[in-house]
Amino acid sequence: MATTASPGAGGVDGKPRTSPKSVKFLFGGLAGLSAGLLRQATYTTTRLGIYTVLFERLTGADGTPPGFLLKALIGMTAGATGAFVGTPAEVALIRMTADGRLPVDQRRGYKNVFNALIRIAREEGVPTLWRGCIPTMARAVVVNAAQLASYSQSKQFLLDSGYFSDNIFCHFCASMISGLVTTAASMPVDIAKTRIQNMRTIDGKPEYKNGLDVLLKVVRYEGFFSLWKGFTPYYARLGPHTVLTFIFLEQMNKVYKRLFLSS
């Protein structure tokens, strides 16, 4: 006796169909892509540009680089400025990527980053675009003081050791060290920033008062080492990101100097 294929298993011609769930799985991960790209275009370019300019201006006439503390201060300045510029895109990114985990009746349904920014400004007010700006800037200060300063210091140490020359391998090693330092330093403030930006108002009151309140509640209810929960996957993401960022930055600086400053 012949059996009839169910609609879910295949079409009338016997060919398998792609279920809506599989389509959602394939393309759901792209929900925050536009927001992520805008965030990189605003935050990353601003912080790296400011750091490079200040680093060169504070380098001695004889080529002596700034000391570690001054490098950290330059990184803090660059990070805070970049974070302020990139906060609206960061807010949109956090909301768009978290939308799929919310109940259907609570989802915001942003189409793209520009739709998100317009709707947030119209529905909740322009200042909402900078919600969590303080913890975001605090995170950026910590991240950039750790990342940029530790990279410059690690690169200088490797070059001074005599075993490395100023090439891609040296940049790779220095950036991996920088990624490790940055991961340890930034995870607590990253938790505070993310939870504040994604928090909801309950009975007219926000879930958290400020970044410090987030950290205290995490330590109280989840344990001290929960501040570094997921360290390995975090470093697995941040390490390659740091490597690619600094390798491309070094190569672009070399091209710029060769084309525009060689004379």
mmCIF file of C-alpha atoms in Angstrom:
data_model
loop_
_atom_site.group_PDB
_atom_site.id
_atom_site.type_symbol
_atom_site.label_atom_id
_atom_site.label_comp_id
_atom_site.label_asym_id
_atom_site.label_seq_id
_atom_site.Cartn_x
_atom_site.Cartn_y
_atom_site.Cartn_z
ATOM 1 C CA MET A 1 0.000 0.000 0.000
ATOM 2 C CA ALA A 2 1.507 3.329 -1.065
ATOM 3 C CA THR A 3 2.031 5.965 1.537
ATOM 4 C CA THR A 4 1.582 9.653 0.964
ATOM 5 C CA ALA A 5 4.424 11.940 1.969
ATOM 6 C CA SER A 6 3.465 14.425 4.603
ATOM 7 C CA PRO A 7 3.633 18.108 3.684
ATOM 8 C CA GLY A 8 6.326 18.655 6.277
ATOM 9 C CA ALA A 9 8.572 15.939 4.843
ATOM 10 C CA GLY A 10 8.493 17.029 1.234
ATOM 11 C CA GLY A 11 6.490 18.430 -1.621
ATOM 12 C CA VAL A 12 4.227 16.637 -4.022
ATOM 13 C CA ASP A 13 7.211 16.020 -6.296
ATOM 14 C CA GLY A 14 9.059 14.221 -3.508
ATOM 15 C CA LYS A 15 11.678 16.951 -3.077
ATOM 16 C CA PRO A 16 12.418 17.997 0.508
ATOM 17 C CA ARG A 17 11.193 21.373 1.611
ATOM 18 C CA THR A 18 13.069 23.867 3.749
ATOM 19 C CA SER A 19 11.084 24.400 6.912
ATOM 20 C CA PRO A 20 10.499 27.915 8.306
ATOM 21 C CA LYS A 21 12.493 26.922 11.385
ATOM 22 C CA SER A 22 15.563 26.087 9.318
ATOM 23 C CA VAL A 23 15.270 29.367 7.424
ATOM 24 C CA LYS A 24 15.053 31.192 10.738
ATOM 25 C CA PHE A 25 18.109 29.281 11.980
ATOM 26 C CA LEU A 26 20.123 30.121 8.865
ATOM 27 C CA PHE A 27 19.300 33.798 8.751
ATOM 28 C CA GLY A 28 18.431 34.584 12.353
ATOM 29 C CA GLY A 29 22.089 35.104 13.190
ATOM 30 C CA LEU A 30 22.202 38.067 10.802
ATOM 31 C CA ALA A 31 19.697 40.026 12.891
ATOM 32 C CA GLY A 32 22.317 42.359 14.357
ATOM 33 C CA LEU A 33 24.714 42.423 11.401
ATOM 34 C CA SER A 34 23.875 45.964 10.272
ATOM 35 C CA ALA A 35 24.141 47.218 13.863
ATOM 36 C CA GLY A 36 27.467 45.429 14.319
ATOM 37 C CA LEU A 37 28.861 46.988 11.150
ATOM 38 C CA LEU A 38 27.722 50.473 12.159
ATOM 39 C CA ARG A 39 29.219 50.012 15.610
ATOM 40 C CA GLN A 40 32.590 49.079 14.121
ATOM 41 C CA ALA A 41 32.404 51.987 11.691
ATOM 42 C CA THR A 42 31.814 54.455 14.532
ATOM 43 C CA TYR A 43 33.486 53.074 17.663
ATOM 44 C CA THR A 44 36.534 51.252 16.283
ATOM 45 C CA THR A 45 37.618 53.800 13.699
ATOM 46 C CA THR A 46 37.269 56.631 16.237
ATOM 47 C CA ARG A 47 39.285 54.963 18.997
ATOM 48 C CA LEU A 48 42.072 53.675 16.744
ATOM 49 C CA GLY A 49 42.342 56.986 14.930
ATOM 50 C CA ILE A 50 42.575 59.022 18.132
ATOM 51 C CA TYR A 51 45.067 56.590 19.705
ATOM 52 C CA THR A 52 47.345 56.622 16.654
ATOM 53 C CA VAL A 53 47.339 60.420 16.393
ATOM 54 C CA LEU A 54 47.979 60.993 20.112
ATOM 55 C CA PHE A 55 50.638 58.256 20.241
ATOM 56 C CA GLU A 56 52.578 59.840 17.370
ATOM 57 C CA ARG A 57 52.291 63.353 18.823
ATOM 58 C CA LEU A 58 53.544 62.212 22.228
ATOM 59 C CA THR A 59 56.447 60.230 20.799
ATOM 60 C CA GLY A 60 59.760 61.960 21.484
ATOM 61 C CA ALA A 61 61.718 63.774 18.778
ATOM 62 C CA ASP A 62 64.321 60.999 18.965
ATOM 63 C CA GLY A 63 61.661 58.351 18.387
ATOM 64 C CA THR A 64 61.279 57.366 22.052
ATOM 65 C CA PRO A 65 57.722 56.047 22.559
ATOM 66 C CA PRO A 66 55.549 57.213 25.470
ATOM 67 C CA GLY A 67 55.798 55.311 28.757
ATOM 68 C CA PHE A 68 53.263 52.636 29.712
ATOM 69 C CA LEU A 69 51.164 54.918 31.926
ATOM 70 C CA LEU A 70 50.967 57.537 29.201
ATOM 71 C CA LYS A 71 50.010 54.831 26.700
ATOM 72 C CA ALA A 72 47.246 53.738 29.052
ATOM 73 C CA LEU A 73 46.029 57.333 29.388
ATOM 74 C CA ILE A 74 45.990 57.735 25.604
ATOM 75 C CA GLY A 75 44.038 54.490 25.337
ATOM 76 C CA MET A 76 41.525 55.680 27.929
ATOM 77 C CA THR A 77 40.973 58.935 26.054
ATOM 78 C CA ALA A 78 40.560 57.182 22.721
ATOM 79 C CA GLY A 79 38.256 54.548 24.184
ATOM 80 C CA ALA A 80 35.962 56.981 25.992
ATOM 81 C CA THR A 81 35.567 59.158 22.887
ATOM 82 C CA GLY A 82 34.948 56.195 20.599
ATOM 83 C CA ALA A 83 32.423 54.699 23.019
ATOM 84 C CA PHE A 84 30.404 57.912 23.173
ATOM 85 C CA VAL A 85 30.268 58.083 19.380
ATOM 86 C CA GLY A 86 29.370 54.405 19.041
ATOM 87 C CA THR A 87 26.817 54.042 21.868
ATOM 88 C CA PRO A 88 23.655 54.429 19.688
ATOM 89 C CA ALA A 89 24.795 51.615 17.409
ATOM 90 C CA GLU A 90 25.751 49.587 20.493
ATOM 91 C CA VAL A 91 22.265 49.982 21.976
ATOM 92 C CA ALA A 92 20.696 48.876 18.688
ATOM 93 C CA LEU A 93 23.084 45.906 18.469
ATOM 94 C CA ILE A 94 22.308 44.697 21.994
ATOM 95 C CA ARG A 95 18.554 44.940 21.440
ATOM 96 C CA MET A 96 18.534 43.337 17.999
ATOM 97 C CA THR A 97 20.630 40.351 19.032
ATOM 98 C CA ALA A 98 18.561 39.837 22.206
ATOM 99 C CA ASP A 99 15.217 40.150 20.433
ATOM 100 C CA GLY A 100 15.041 36.494 19.410
ATOM 101 C CA ARG A 101 15.344 35.332 23.015
ATOM 102 C CA LEU A 102 12.346 37.375 24.177
ATOM 103 C CA PRO A 103 8.738 36.131 24.245
ATOM 104 C CA VAL A 104 6.914 36.878 21.011
ATOM 105 C CA ASP A 105 4.724 39.561 22.582
ATOM 106 C CA GLN A 106 7.795 41.405 23.923
ATOM 107 C CA ARG A 107 9.902 41.426 20.765
ATOM 108 C CA ARG A 108 10.671 44.799 19.235
ATOM 109 C CA GLY A 109 11.053 43.554 15.662
ATOM 110 C CA TYR A 110 13.608 46.035 14.363
ATOM 111 C CA LYS A 111 14.217 45.598 10.609
ATOM 112 C CA ASN A 112 17.775 46.973 10.590
ATOM 113 C CA VAL A 113 19.988 49.299 12.582
ATOM 114 C CA PHE A 114 18.587 52.486 11.050
ATOM 115 C CA ASN A 115 15.025 51.365 11.733
ATOM 116 C CA ALA A 116 16.079 50.575 15.295
ATOM 117 C CA LEU A 117 17.687 53.995 15.826
ATOM 118 C CA ILE A 118 14.686 55.852 14.397
ATOM 119 C CA ARG A 119 12.168 53.852 16.422
ATOM 120 C CA ILE A 120 14.133 54.153 19.656
ATOM 121 C CA ALA A 121 14.388 57.921 19.224
ATOM 122 C CA ARG A 122 10.700 58.271 18.294
ATOM 123 C CA GLU A 123 9.219 55.849 20.831
ATOM 124 C CA GLU A 124 11.536 56.327 23.816
ATOM 125 C CA GLY A 125 13.287 59.643 23.177
ATOM 126 C CA VAL A 126 16.690 60.571 21.772
ATOM 127 C CA PRO A 127 18.498 60.239 25.152
ATOM 128 C CA THR A 128 17.615 56.524 25.104
ATOM 129 C CA LEU A 129 20.139 56.106 22.279
ATOM 130 C CA TRP A 130 22.807 56.859 24.858
ATOM 131 C CA ARG A 131 21.301 54.638 27.570
ATOM 132 C CA GLY A 132 24.168 52.877 29.298
ATOM 133 C CA CYS A 133 26.610 55.421 27.895
ATOM 134 C CA ILE A 134 28.477 55.726 31.211
ATOM 135 C CA PRO A 135 29.121 51.989 31.669
ATOM 136 C CA THR A 136 29.865 51.721 27.946
ATOM 137 C CA MET A 137 32.488 54.457 28.255
ATOM 138 C CA ALA A 138 33.783 52.871 31.466
ATOM 139 C CA ARG A 139 34.163 49.576 29.633
ATOM 140 C CA ALA A 140 35.871 51.309 26.720
ATOM 141 C CA VAL A 141 38.289 53.049 29.088
ATOM 142 C CA VAL A 142 39.230 49.699 30.648
ATOM 143 C CA VAL A 143 39.339 47.814 27.327
ATOM 144 C CA ASN A 144 41.401 50.387 25.488
ATOM 145 C CA ALA A 145 43.752 51.078 28.370
ATOM 146 C CA ALA A 146 44.342 47.319 28.501
ATOM 147 C CA GLN A 147 44.229 46.535 24.796
ATOM 148 C CA LEU A 148 46.048 49.447 23.193
ATOM 149 C CA ALA A 149 48.586 50.026 25.948
ATOM 150 C CA SER A 150 49.338 46.313 26.421
ATOM 151 C CA TYR A 151 49.751 45.868 22.667
ATOM 152 C CA SER A 152 52.181 48.763 22.363
ATOM 153 C CA GLN A 153 54.077 47.635 25.457
ATOM 154 C CA SER A 154 54.186 43.978 24.336
ATOM 155 C CA LYS A 155 55.373 44.955 20.882
ATOM 156 C CA GLN A 156 58.088 47.176 22.361
ATOM 157 C CA PHE A 157 59.170 44.357 24.720
ATOM 158 C CA LEU A 158 59.330 41.820 21.893
ATOM 159 C CA LEU A 159 61.365 44.161 19.686
ATOM 160 C CA ASP A 160 63.739 45.022 22.545
ATOM 161 C CA SER A 161 64.316 41.310 23.215
ATOM 162 C CA GLY A 162 66.227 41.020 19.956
ATOM 163 C CA TYR A 163 64.346 37.904 18.874
ATOM 164 C CA PHE A 164 61.696 39.744 16.879
ATOM 165 C CA SER A 165 61.685 42.266 14.075
ATOM 166 C CA ASP A 166 58.864 44.667 13.251
ATOM 167 C CA ASN A 167 56.834 42.276 11.101
ATOM 168 C CA ILE A 168 53.507 40.462 11.080
ATOM 169 C CA PHE A 169 54.730 37.676 13.392
ATOM 170 C CA CYS A 170 55.708 40.248 16.028
ATOM 171 C CA HIS A 171 52.344 41.968 15.629
ATOM 172 C CA PHE A 172 50.587 38.608 15.985
ATOM 173 C CA CYS A 173 52.362 37.703 19.238
ATOM 174 C CA ALA A 174 51.892 41.157 20.749
ATOM 175 C CA SER A 175 48.197 41.202 19.867
ATOM 176 C CA MET A 176 47.586 37.743 21.369
ATOM 177 C CA ILE A 177 49.128 38.951 24.640
ATOM 178 C CA SER A 178 47.007 42.067 24.405
ATOM 179 C CA GLY A 179 43.864 39.983 23.868
ATOM 180 C CA LEU A 180 44.567 37.941 27.006
ATOM 181 C CA VAL A 181 45.069 41.047 29.152
ATOM 182 C CA THR A 182 42.011 42.732 27.662
ATOM 183 C CA THR A 183 39.758 39.733 28.273
ATOM 184 C CA ALA A 184 40.639 39.570 31.971
ATOM 185 C CA ALA A 185 40.210 43.325 32.424
ATOM 186 C CA SER A 186 37.040 43.881 30.418
ATOM 187 C CA MET A 187 34.706 40.995 31.277
ATOM 188 C CA PRO A 188 33.284 42.500 34.524
ATOM 189 C CA VAL A 189 32.526 45.888 32.958
ATOM 190 C CA ASP A 190 31.223 44.158 29.822
ATOM 191 C CA ILE A 191 28.684 42.275 31.946
ATOM 192 C CA ALA A 192 27.570 45.528 33.579
ATOM 193 C CA LYS A 193 27.259 47.342 30.263
ATOM 194 C CA THR A 194 25.314 44.581 28.520
ATOM 195 C CA ARG A 195 22.833 44.051 31.358
ATOM 196 C CA ILE A 196 22.127 47.766 31.711
ATOM 197 C CA GLN A 197 21.577 48.244 27.976
ATOM 198 C CA ASN A 198 19.266 45.226 27.793
ATOM 199 C CA MET A 199 17.377 45.788 31.051
ATOM 200 C CA ARG A 200 13.653 46.371 31.227
ATOM 201 C CA THR A 201 11.541 48.518 33.511
ATOM 202 C CA ILE A 202 9.634 46.464 36.100
ATOM 203 C CA ASP A 203 6.711 48.160 37.875
ATOM 204 C CA GLY A 204 8.048 51.538 36.832
ATOM 205 C CA LYS A 205 11.553 50.846 38.142
ATOM 206 C CA PRO A 206 14.660 49.803 36.170
ATOM 207 C CA GLU A 207 16.217 46.441 37.008
ATOM 208 C CA TYR A 208 19.553 48.034 37.939
ATOM 209 C CA LYS A 209 20.506 51.419 39.319
ATOM 210 C CA ASN A 210 23.949 51.616 37.717
ATOM 211 C CA GLY A 211 26.930 49.511 36.688
ATOM 212 C CA LEU A 212 28.109 49.014 40.259
ATOM 213 C CA ASP A 213 24.664 47.701 41.209
ATOM 214 C CA VAL A 214 24.923 45.127 38.405
ATOM 215 C CA LEU A 215 28.313 43.902 39.617
ATOM 216 C CA LEU A 216 27.170 43.698 43.249
ATOM 217 C CA LYS A 217 24.083 41.690 42.324
ATOM 218 C CA VAL A 218 26.095 39.336 40.096
ATOM 219 C CA VAL A 219 28.611 38.689 42.896
ATOM 220 C CA ARG A 220 25.838 38.284 45.496
ATOM 221 C CA TYR A 221 23.551 35.947 43.559
ATOM 222 C CA GLU A 222 25.893 34.236 41.082
ATOM 223 C CA GLY A 223 29.306 34.269 42.776
ATOM 224 C CA PHE A 224 32.479 36.327 42.397
ATOM 225 C CA PHE A 225 33.974 34.262 39.588
ATOM 226 C CA SER A 226 30.770 34.640 37.570
ATOM 227 C CA LEU A 227 32.276 37.955 36.510
ATOM 228 C CA TRP A 228 34.650 35.872 34.372
ATOM 229 C CA LYS A 229 32.195 33.162 33.387
ATOM 230 C CA GLY A 230 32.865 32.160 29.794
ATOM 231 C CA PHE A 231 36.473 33.399 29.840
ATOM 232 C CA THR A 232 37.684 30.857 27.254
ATOM 233 C CA PRO A 233 35.048 31.529 24.558
ATOM 234 C CA TYR A 234 35.348 35.258 25.257
ATOM 235 C CA TYR A 235 39.094 35.085 24.637
ATOM 236 C CA ALA A 236 38.523 32.830 21.619
ATOM 237 C CA ARG A 237 36.464 35.677 20.160
ATOM 238 C CA LEU A 238 38.527 38.617 21.361
ATOM 239 C CA GLY A 239 41.930 37.083 20.557
ATOM 240 C CA PRO A 240 41.425 36.757 16.771
ATOM 241 C CA HIS A 241 39.588 40.079 16.712
ATOM 242 C CA THR A 242 42.558 41.780 18.386
ATOM 243 C CA VAL A 243 45.037 40.044 16.081
ATOM 244 C CA LEU A 244 43.212 41.106 12.921
ATOM 245 C CA THR A 245 42.643 44.639 14.223
ATOM 246 C CA PHE A 246 46.302 45.334 14.959
ATOM 247 C CA ILE A 247 47.727 43.508 11.938
ATOM 248 C CA PHE A 248 45.492 45.499 9.593
ATOM 249 C CA LEU A 249 46.211 48.694 11.530
ATOM 250 C CA GLU A 250 49.981 48.165 11.293
ATOM 251 C CA GLN A 251 49.806 47.409 7.573
ATOM 252 C CA MET A 252 47.591 50.409 6.883
ATOM 253 C CA ASN A 253 49.951 52.663 8.867
ATOM 254 C CA LYS A 254 52.893 51.395 6.812
ATOM 255 C CA VAL A 255 51.056 52.058 3.549
ATOM 256 C CA TYR A 256 50.013 55.519 4.738
ATOM 257 C CA LYS A 257 53.551 56.426 5.764
ATOM 258 C CA ARG A 258 54.981 55.126 2.506
ATOM 259 C CA LEU A 259 52.485 56.949 0.296
ATOM 260 C CA PHE A 260 52.023 60.224 2.170
ATOM 261 C CA LEU A 261 54.937 60.714 4.583
ATOM 262 C CA SER A 262 57.857 59.283 2.620
ATOM 263 C CA SER A 263 58.774 62.683 1.262
#
